Coordinates of C-alpha atoms and ligand atoms in Angstrom, one line a residue:
M1 CA 0.1 0.0 -0.3
S2 CA 1.4 3.4 -1.0
S3 CA 1.7 5.9 1.3
I4 CA -0.9 9.1 1.6
P5 CA 0.0 11.7 -0.9
Y6 CA 2.2 14.1 0.6
L7 CA 4.4 17.2 -0.2
K8 CA 8.0 16.4 0.0
N9 CA 10.6 19.5 0.2
D10 CA 14.3 18.7 -1.2
N11 CA 17.0 21.1 -2.3
G12 CA 14.4 24.0 -1.8
Q13 CA 12.0 22.1 -4.5
T14 CA 8.7 20.9 -3.3
T15 CA 7.2 18.2 -5.0
L16 CA 3.7 16.4 -4.7
M17 CA 4.1 12.7 -3.9
V18 CA 1.6 10.4 -5.0
D19 CA 2.0 6.7 -4.9
D20 CA 5.5 7.4 -3.5
G21 CA 6.5 9.0 -6.7
P22 CA 6.7 12.8 -8.1
F23 CA 3.3 14.1 -9.4
L24 CA 2.4 17.2 -11.4
I25 CA -1.0 18.2 -11.6
L26 CA -1.8 19.0 -15.1
G27 CA -5.8 19.1 -15.2
G28 CA -8.1 22.0 -15.0
E29 CA -11.2 22.7 -12.5
F30 CA -14.7 21.9 -13.2
H31 CA -17.2 24.5 -13.4
N32 CA -18.8 25.2 -10.1
S33 CA -22.2 23.3 -10.5
S34 CA -21.0 20.4 -12.7
G35 CA -20.1 18.0 -9.7
S36 CA -23.5 18.3 -8.2
D37 CA -25.1 15.6 -10.8
L38 CA -23.2 12.6 -11.3
Q39 CA -25.1 11.9 -14.6
Y40 CA -24.2 15.5 -15.9
L41 CA -20.4 14.5 -15.5
E42 CA -20.7 11.1 -17.2
E43 CA -22.5 12.8 -19.8
H44 CA -20.9 15.9 -20.3
V45 CA -17.9 16.3 -18.6
W46 CA -15.6 13.0 -18.7
P47 CA -16.0 12.7 -22.5
G48 CA -14.5 16.0 -23.3
L49 CA -11.8 15.7 -20.5
R50 CA -10.9 12.3 -22.2
R51 CA -9.4 14.5 -25.0
L52 CA -7.4 16.6 -22.9
G53 CA -5.4 13.9 -21.4
G54 CA -5.0 15.8 -17.9
N55 CA -4.0 13.6 -14.8
C56 CA -6.2 15.3 -12.1
Y57 CA -9.0 17.3 -11.7
L58 CA -10.2 19.7 -9.2
T59 CA -13.8 19.5 -8.3
P60 CA -16.1 20.9 -5.2
V61 CA -17.5 19.3 -2.6
Y62 CA -20.8 21.1 -1.6
W63 CA -21.3 21.4 2.0
E64 CA -25.3 22.2 1.2
C65 CA -25.4 18.5 -0.4
M66 CA -23.1 16.7 1.9
E67 CA -25.0 17.7 5.0
P68 CA -28.3 18.3 4.3
E69 CA -29.7 18.1 7.7
Q70 CA -27.4 18.9 10.7
G71 CA -25.7 15.9 11.7
R72 CA -26.7 13.8 8.6
Y73 CA -24.3 13.4 5.9
D74 CA -24.6 12.3 2.6
F75 CA -21.5 11.2 0.4
T76 CA -23.4 9.9 -2.8
L77 CA -21.5 12.9 -5.0
V78 CA -18.2 12.4 -3.1
D79 CA -18.3 8.8 -3.8
G80 CA -19.7 8.8 -7.0
V81 CA -16.9 11.5 -8.5
I82 CA -14.1 9.6 -6.7
S83 CA -15.3 6.2 -8.4
Q84 CA -15.9 8.0 -11.7
A85 CA -12.7 9.3 -11.7
R86 CA -10.9 5.7 -10.7
K87 CA -12.6 4.5 -14.0
E88 CA -11.1 7.3 -16.1
G89 CA -7.7 6.7 -14.6
V90 CA -7.3 10.4 -13.0
R91 CA -6.9 11.7 -9.7
L92 CA -9.0 14.6 -7.9
V93 CA -8.4 17.7 -5.8
L94 CA -11.4 18.2 -3.8
L95 CA -12.8 21.7 -3.0
W96 CA -14.1 22.1 0.2
F97 CA -17.1 24.8 -0.5
G98 CA -17.9 25.2 3.1
L99 CA -18.5 28.6 5.2
W100 CA -17.0 30.8 2.2
K101 CA -17.1 30.5 -1.4
N102 CA -15.8 33.5 -3.2
G103 CA -16.1 35.4 0.0
A104 CA -19.8 34.4 0.3
S105 CA -21.9 31.7 2.1
Q106 CA -23.5 30.2 -0.8
Y107 CA -22.7 26.8 -0.2
I108 CA -23.7 26.4 3.6
P109 CA -26.4 24.1 4.2
E110 CA -30.2 25.3 4.2
W111 CA -30.4 24.7 7.8
M112 CA -27.7 27.3 8.5
K113 CA -28.7 29.8 5.9
K114 CA -32.1 29.9 7.7
D115 CA -30.8 30.0 11.5
T116 CA -29.8 33.9 12.6
D117 CA -27.5 32.2 15.2
Y118 CA -25.0 31.6 12.6
F119 CA -24.7 35.5 12.1
Y120 CA -23.5 37.1 9.0
M121 CA -20.9 39.8 8.4
R122 CA -22.0 43.3 8.1
G123 CA -20.5 45.9 5.9
V124 CA -19.4 49.5 6.4
D125 CA -23.1 50.6 5.8
G126 CA -23.9 48.3 8.7
R127 CA -26.1 46.1 6.1
K128 CA -25.4 42.2 6.1
V129 CA -23.4 40.9 3.5
E130 CA -24.3 37.1 2.6
S131 CA -21.3 35.7 4.3
V132 CA -21.1 34.2 7.8
S133 CA -18.9 36.2 10.2
P134 CA -15.6 34.4 10.9
F135 CA -16.3 35.9 14.5
C136 CA -19.3 33.4 14.5
Q137 CA -17.6 30.6 16.6
K138 CA -20.6 28.3 16.2
A139 CA -20.4 28.4 12.7
V140 CA -16.8 27.7 12.5
E141 CA -17.2 24.7 14.6
A142 CA -20.2 23.5 12.5
D143 CA -18.0 23.8 9.3
A144 CA -14.9 22.3 11.1
A145 CA -17.4 19.3 12.1
A146 CA -18.4 18.7 8.8
F147 CA -14.7 19.0 7.2
T148 CA -13.7 16.5 9.7
V149 CA -16.6 14.0 8.6
L150 CA -15.5 14.6 5.2
M151 CA -11.7 14.0 5.7
R152 CA -12.7 10.9 8.0
H153 CA -14.6 9.6 5.0
L154 CA -11.9 10.1 2.6
R155 CA -9.6 8.1 4.8
E156 CA -11.8 5.2 5.1
Y157 CA -13.5 5.1 1.5
D158 CA -10.3 6.5 -0.6
V159 CA -7.9 3.9 0.1
E160 CA -6.5 3.9 -3.6
H161 CA -5.9 7.7 -2.7
T162 CA -7.8 8.9 -6.0
V163 CA -8.0 12.0 -3.9
I164 CA -4.8 13.8 -3.5
M165 CA -5.3 17.2 -2.4
V166 CA -8.0 19.0 -0.7
Q167 CA -8.4 22.8 -1.0
V168 CA -10.1 24.5 2.3
E169 CA -12.8 27.0 1.4
N170 CA -12.7 28.9 -1.7
E171 CA -11.4 32.6 -2.3
T172 CA -12.0 33.7 1.3
G173 CA -12.0 37.4 2.1
I174 CA -15.0 39.8 2.4
W175 CA -15.7 41.8 -0.9
G176 CA -16.9 45.3 -1.3
H177 CA -16.1 46.3 2.2
P178 CA -12.6 46.9 4.2
R179 CA -13.6 44.5 6.9
D180 CA -16.4 42.8 8.6
Y181 CA -18.3 45.4 10.8
C182 CA -20.8 43.2 12.9
E183 CA -21.0 43.6 16.6
K184 CA -18.4 41.1 17.4
A185 CA -16.1 42.4 15.0
Q186 CA -16.3 45.7 15.8
K187 CA -15.3 45.1 19.5
A188 CA -12.5 43.3 18.3
F189 CA -11.2 45.9 16.0
T190 CA -11.4 48.7 18.6
S191 CA -9.7 46.4 21.4
E192 CA -6.2 45.9 21.7
I193 CA -4.4 43.5 18.9
P194 CA -4.2 39.9 20.3
C195 CA -0.6 39.2 21.7
E196 CA 0.2 36.7 18.8
M197 CA -0.2 39.5 16.4
S198 CA 1.8 41.8 18.7
E199 CA 4.5 39.5 18.9
L200 CA 4.4 38.9 15.0
Y201 CA 4.8 42.2 14.2
G202 CA 6.2 43.9 17.2
V203 CA 3.7 46.4 17.3
S204 CA 0.7 47.0 19.9
G205 CA -2.3 49.1 20.4
T206 CA -5.6 48.9 18.8
W207 CA -5.5 47.6 15.0
E208 CA -5.5 51.0 13.7
E209 CA -2.8 52.0 15.9
A210 CA -0.9 49.2 15.2
F211 CA -1.2 48.6 11.4
G212 CA -2.6 52.2 10.0
Q213 CA -3.9 51.9 6.7
D214 CA -3.3 47.9 6.5
A215 CA -5.6 47.4 9.6
C216 CA -8.7 46.2 7.9
E217 CA -6.7 44.0 5.8
Y218 CA -4.6 42.5 8.7
F219 CA -7.7 42.4 11.0
M220 CA -9.8 40.2 8.2
A221 CA -6.7 38.0 7.6
W222 CA -6.3 37.4 11.0
A223 CA -10.0 36.6 11.7
L224 CA -10.6 34.2 8.7
S225 CA -6.9 32.5 9.1
K226 CA -8.1 31.8 12.8
A227 CA -11.4 30.5 11.6
V228 CA -9.9 28.4 8.6
G229 CA -6.9 27.5 10.7
E230 CA -9.5 25.6 12.9
I231 CA -11.3 23.9 10.4
A232 CA -8.3 22.9 8.6
S233 CA -6.5 21.6 11.5
E234 CA -9.5 19.3 12.6
G235 CA -9.8 18.0 9.2
K236 CA -5.9 17.0 9.0
K237 CA -6.3 15.3 12.5
E238 CA -8.4 12.7 10.5
Y239 CA -6.7 12.4 7.4
D240 CA -3.2 14.0 6.7
L241 CA -3.7 15.1 2.9
P242 CA -2.1 18.2 1.9
L243 CA -4.3 21.2 2.4
F244 CA -3.8 24.3 0.3
M245 CA -6.1 27.5 -0.2
N246 CA -6.6 29.6 -3.2
C247 CA -7.2 33.3 -3.4
V248 CA -8.0 36.1 -5.6
A249 CA -4.9 37.7 -7.0
I250 CA -5.0 40.5 -9.7
G251 CA -1.3 41.8 -9.5
L252 CA -2.3 45.6 -8.9
P253 CA -1.7 47.6 -5.8
L254 CA -5.5 47.4 -4.5
R255 CA -6.4 47.6 -1.0
A256 CA -8.8 46.0 1.7
G257 CA -12.4 47.1 0.0
Q258 CA -11.0 46.6 -3.6
L259 CA -10.2 42.8 -3.2
P260 CA -11.8 40.1 -1.0
S261 CA -10.1 41.5 2.2
G262 CA -8.1 39.2 4.3
G263 CA -7.7 36.5 1.7
P264 CA -4.4 34.8 1.8
L265 CA -2.2 37.2 -0.4
P266 CA 1.5 37.1 -0.3
R267 CA 1.3 40.3 1.9
V268 CA -0.7 38.5 4.4
H269 CA 0.9 35.1 4.6
K270 CA 2.6 35.7 7.6
I271 CA -0.4 36.0 9.4
W272 CA -1.8 33.1 7.4
R273 CA 0.9 31.0 8.4
K274 CA 0.8 31.6 12.1
F275 CA -2.9 31.1 12.4
A276 CA -3.5 28.3 9.8
P277 CA -0.5 26.2 10.1
D278 CA -2.0 23.2 8.5
I279 CA -2.4 24.9 5.2
A280 CA 0.6 23.9 3.0
L281 CA 0.3 25.9 0.2
Y282 CA -1.4 29.4 -1.2
G283 CA -2.3 29.5 -4.6
P284 CA -3.6 32.4 -6.8
D285 CA -6.6 32.3 -9.2
I286 CA -5.4 34.2 -12.0
Y287 CA -7.9 35.9 -14.4
S288 CA -5.7 38.9 -14.4
P289 CA -3.3 40.0 -17.4
F290 CA -0.6 40.1 -15.0
Y291 CA -0.3 36.3 -15.2
K292 CA 3.5 36.6 -14.8
E293 CA 3.6 38.8 -11.8
V294 CA 1.1 37.2 -9.7
S295 CA 2.8 33.9 -10.6
S296 CA 6.2 34.8 -9.6
E297 CA 5.1 36.6 -6.4
F298 CA 3.4 33.4 -5.3
S299 CA 6.2 31.1 -6.4
E300 CA 8.4 33.3 -4.2
A301 CA 6.0 32.5 -1.1
N302 CA 5.7 28.9 -1.6
A303 CA 5.8 26.2 -4.5
L304 CA 3.3 27.4 -7.2
I305 CA -0.2 25.9 -7.3
V306 CA -2.4 27.5 -9.6
P307 CA -6.0 26.0 -9.2
E308 CA -7.5 28.5 -11.4
L309 CA -6.7 30.7 -14.5
S310 CA -9.0 31.8 -17.4
Q311 CA -9.4 29.1 -20.0
D312 CA -8.8 30.6 -23.5
K313 CA -6.3 30.6 -26.2
N314 CA -3.5 31.6 -24.1
S315 CA -3.6 28.5 -21.9
A316 CA -1.3 26.5 -23.4
S317 CA 1.3 29.0 -23.6
K318 CA 0.7 29.5 -19.7
A319 CA 1.2 25.9 -18.9
L320 CA 4.4 25.7 -20.6
Y321 CA 5.7 28.7 -19.2
T322 CA 4.3 28.0 -15.5
V323 CA 5.7 24.8 -15.5
A324 CA 9.0 25.8 -16.8
A325 CA 9.5 29.0 -14.9
F326 CA 8.4 27.8 -11.5
N327 CA 8.6 24.8 -8.9
T328 CA 5.0 24.1 -10.2
V329 CA 2.8 21.6 -8.1
C330 CA -0.6 22.1 -10.3
F331 CA -1.8 24.0 -13.1
S332 CA -5.5 23.8 -13.7
P333 CA -7.5 26.1 -15.7
F334 CA -10.9 27.1 -14.9
G335 CA -14.2 25.6 -16.4
I336 CA -12.1 23.0 -18.2
D337 CA -15.1 21.1 -18.7
G338 CA -16.6 23.5 -20.8
M339 CA -13.1 24.3 -22.5
M340 CA -13.2 20.8 -23.6
N341 CA -16.9 20.7 -24.9
G342 CA -16.5 23.9 -26.6
I343 CA -18.2 25.7 -24.0
S344 CA -16.7 29.0 -22.7
E345 CA -17.3 30.5 -19.2
N346 CA -19.0 33.5 -20.9
D347 CA -21.1 31.1 -23.2
L348 CA -22.0 29.4 -20.0
L349 CA -23.1 32.7 -18.0
A350 CA -24.8 33.9 -20.9
Q351 CA -26.7 30.1 -21.4
T352 CA -25.9 30.4 -25.1
N353 CA -23.3 27.8 -27.3
S354 CA -22.3 30.5 -29.6
D355 CA -19.9 30.3 -32.8
L356 CA -17.0 30.3 -30.2
T357 CA -17.3 26.7 -29.8
E358 CA -14.7 25.7 -32.7
K359 CA -12.4 28.0 -31.4
V360 CA -12.7 27.1 -27.6
E361 CA -12.5 23.5 -28.7
K362 CA -9.3 24.5 -30.4
N363 CA -7.7 26.0 -27.3
G364 CA -8.6 22.9 -25.4
L365 CA -6.8 20.7 -27.8
M366 CA -3.8 22.9 -27.7
L367 CA -3.9 22.6 -24.1
A368 CA -3.8 19.0 -24.5
E369 CA -0.8 19.0 -26.6
A370 CA 0.9 21.2 -24.2
Y371 CA 0.2 18.7 -21.6
R372 CA 1.6 16.0 -23.5
I373 CA 4.8 17.8 -23.8
L374 CA 4.9 18.4 -20.3
H375 CA 4.3 15.1 -19.4
I376 CA 7.2 14.0 -21.1
L377 CA 9.5 16.7 -20.4
W378 CA 8.7 17.5 -16.5
N379 CA 11.8 15.1 -15.4
E380 CA 14.1 17.2 -17.9
I381 CA 12.6 20.5 -16.9
R382 CA 13.1 20.1 -12.9
E383 CA 16.7 19.1 -13.7
A384 CA 17.4 21.9 -16.0
Q385 CA 15.5 24.1 -13.3
Q386 CA 18.1 22.7 -10.8
Q387 CA 21.1 23.7 -12.9
G388 CA 19.8 26.8 -14.1
N389 CA 19.6 25.8 -17.6
I390 CA 16.0 26.6 -18.4
Y391 CA 14.7 29.8 -19.6
A392 CA 11.1 30.3 -19.8
F393 CA 8.9 33.1 -21.7
L394 CA 5.5 34.3 -21.8
Q395 CA 3.9 37.2 -23.7
Q396 CA 2.1 39.7 -22.0
T397 CA 2.4 43.0 -24.0
E398 CA 6.0 43.0 -24.8
P399 CA 7.2 42.4 -28.4
G400 CA 9.7 40.0 -27.2
T401 CA 12.7 39.1 -24.5
E402 CA 16.2 38.2 -24.4
F403 CA 18.3 35.9 -22.2
V404 CA 22.2 35.7 -22.2
M405 CA 23.6 32.1 -21.6
D406 CA 27.3 32.5 -21.4
D407 CA 28.5 32.4 -25.1
Y408 CA 25.1 32.2 -26.6
I409 CA 22.1 34.8 -26.6
L410 CA 18.4 33.8 -26.9
N411 CA 16.1 36.2 -28.7
V412 CA 12.5 35.5 -28.5
T413 CA 10.2 37.6 -30.6
F414 CA 6.5 36.8 -30.1
G415 CA 3.8 36.1 -33.0
D416 CA 2.2 33.4 -34.7
G417 CA 2.7 34.2 -38.4
G418 CA 5.9 32.0 -38.0
V419 CA 6.7 35.2 -40.3
R420 CA 9.6 36.9 -38.1
G421 CA 11.0 37.9 -41.5
H422 CA 14.2 37.6 -42.9
L423 CA 15.2 41.1 -41.8
G424 CA 14.3 40.2 -38.2
Q425 CA 11.4 42.3 -37.8
P426 CA 9.1 41.0 -35.0
G427 CA 6.3 38.6 -36.0
H428 CA 2.8 39.3 -36.6
R429 CA -0.3 38.8 -34.1
N430 CA -3.2 38.3 -35.8
P431 CA -6.3 39.0 -33.3
D432 CA -6.7 35.0 -32.8
S433 CA -3.4 34.0 -31.9
P434 CA -2.6 32.8 -28.9
A435 CA 0.1 34.7 -26.7
G436 CA 3.5 33.5 -27.2
G437 CA 4.8 31.3 -24.7
G438 CA 7.2 28.5 -24.0
F439 CA 10.9 27.6 -23.0
V440 CA 14.2 26.7 -23.8
I441 CA 16.2 23.9 -22.1
R442 CA 20.3 24.0 -22.5
R443 CA 20.8 20.3 -22.7
D444 CA 24.5 20.5 -23.3
R445 CA 27.0 23.3 -23.9
D446 CA 25.7 23.5 -27.5
T447 CA 22.3 21.6 -27.7
F448 CA 19.0 23.3 -27.1
L449 CA 15.7 22.3 -27.0
V450 CA 13.3 24.8 -27.7
C451 CA 9.5 24.4 -27.0
G452 CA 7.0 27.0 -27.9
I453 CA 3.8 28.5 -29.0
A454 CA 3.5 31.6 -31.4
C455 CA 7.1 32.6 -31.2
N456 CA 10.4 33.0 -32.9
V457 CA 13.5 31.7 -31.2
Q458 CA 16.6 32.6 -32.4
I459 CA 19.9 31.2 -30.8
S460 CA 22.9 33.2 -31.7
P461 CA 26.4 33.4 -30.4
A462 CA 26.8 36.1 -27.7
Q463 CA 28.9 39.4 -28.7
G464 CA 32.4 38.9 -27.9
S465 CA 32.0 35.1 -28.1
T466 CA 35.6 33.8 -29.5
D467 CA 34.3 30.7 -31.0
Q468 CA 32.7 30.9 -34.1
I469 CA 29.3 29.1 -33.8
F470 CA 27.1 27.3 -36.7
V471 CA 24.4 25.1 -36.4
L472 CA 25.3 21.5 -36.8
R473 CA 21.7 20.0 -36.9
K474 CA 18.0 21.0 -36.2
T475 CA 15.5 18.6 -35.8
E476 CA 11.7 18.9 -35.3
M477 CA 10.4 16.6 -32.2
E478 CA 6.9 14.9 -32.0
C479 CA 5.3 13.9 -28.7
G480 CA 5.4 10.2 -28.7
E481 CA 3.6 8.2 -25.8
K482 CA 6.5 8.4 -23.4
E483 CA 9.5 10.3 -25.4
L484 CA 10.1 12.6 -27.9
I485 CA 10.3 11.4 -31.3
P486 CA 12.9 13.1 -33.9
R487 CA 10.9 14.0 -37.2
R488 CA 11.9 16.3 -40.0
I489 CA 15.4 17.5 -40.2
L490 CA 15.0 21.2 -40.6
N491 CA 17.9 22.6 -42.8
G492 CA 17.8 25.6 -45.5
D493 CA 15.0 27.9 -44.8
E494 CA 13.7 26.2 -41.9
R495 CA 17.2 26.1 -40.3
N496 CA 17.6 29.8 -40.5
F497 CA 14.6 30.7 -38.2
T498 CA 12.8 28.8 -35.3
A499 CA 9.4 30.3 -36.3
I500 CA 6.6 28.4 -34.6
G501 CA 2.9 29.0 -35.2
A502 CA 0.0 28.9 -33.2
W503 CA 0.6 25.4 -32.0
P504 CA 2.9 23.7 -29.5
S505 CA 6.0 22.8 -31.3
I506 CA 9.4 21.3 -30.2
Q507 CA 12.9 21.3 -32.0
E508 CA 16.2 20.6 -30.9
I509 CA 19.1 22.3 -32.2
T510 CA 22.7 21.7 -31.9
F511 CA 25.6 24.2 -32.9
Y512 CA 29.2 23.4 -33.7
R513 CA 32.3 25.5 -33.0
R514 CA 35.4 26.2 -35.3
Ligands
DGJ601 C1 -13.3 32.2 -9.1 C2 -14.0 31.0 -8.2 O1 -13.0 30.8 -7.1 C3 -14.5 30.0 -9.0 O2 -15.1 29.0 -8.2 C4 -15.3 30.7 -10.0 O3 -16.6 31.1 -9.2 C5 -14.8 31.6 -11.0 N1 -14.1 32.5 -10.2 C6 -15.5 31.9 -12.1 O4 -14.7 32.9 -13.0

């Protein structure tokens, strides 16, 4: 019997271990409601996902369905999705939609919704926000009890470890208000800060005296992290699976009230780590155009887990970039079931399935190809990361980028036309083109593996290099079942420019010196 999935830390690299081997989650997150109907999953979700070839999917566990009456638990949906995943040969990450989902309490059971003892947060205007207050200890205990039962059930039922991680709550933080203003919150906010906060930051006084303009956000981070910390620790006592949290991350200097206040952004991780020590990783949900800034900020805080990002024509480029640039544990575009069935998130919201279908499906297939490549190259990528021999790129608004590697210079311009132009002009970018993205691995002194989408990659001798360097061999590579297969030999016109169109492509280039 293999060990329970766990996170291993080695040489500064964090690895999710599943069945005692390293595991990189390449999958996607289901739309919010897909997991509430097992037949829907069978008919509309798994068939599309078979074409994606992900190895793990993120799906919610809805508290309202799991505990329809207080103290009576129903695991039909949980067990159902686990057995479907087993049949499909994939793993699952479960998302505990408990007290908070996107800052609101939409998924609490009906009995709790109707009982005012479980009191809600209040906004700055004194009106109720549809979200249970973290100061409502009775609600926190009810969530902790349900989460504990879920984790116990997983330990007993899921002996094959189909479920490999659990997300606790979903995008916590209060939306639209700097903090909770309910009676209990008011009392706490105007009192002396707790001694743990005092010790953590070396300050004292009330929240405002101690933290000034950060007071509301720190206050919410403290209140929420204590609540989630209690829920997580009760669950983890039952079953020691890795736990993580997601959070809204935009990459702009927004303050409490403009962002879900108190959610686990890196600037309040110190608080979250103190009060919720059982949460191993904090991951960003990246729908913002500042993908690189956000992913890089979170990757400095802990290994990178991206439980949600937009599913669109750029998802495949982001997958190649993310896995190559960071110590990534999970890459998972949101609404993956829609992507593979030609339904975009906007279609779903508008309840139409428009002529976008074909494009959306193409995006899904492009992502599938990126996943195939990453499954094959992941070990090599990790080694190259350890040795500093990998260069990852992703287009946001810039025309290109450059890396210097001793006596070589790597020049990337973005554009899908494949027409960089023999004059070395930046490539065209038609409106349907994906963002350029990918990576280059320096396999040995003179051999490079180029993998990318919509970009033009040129490797040339750096200025001042003493050797004269020429191309010895350039080969197009195809993704086989388990390894790359050499195909066309690229010479002549194709040798001079490594122009990659709007589809993932791999080429190996070896130079010689004389
Ligand atoms: C972020 C949430 O975490 C998801 O559950 C989902 O609601 C998406 N937003 C929709 O874009």
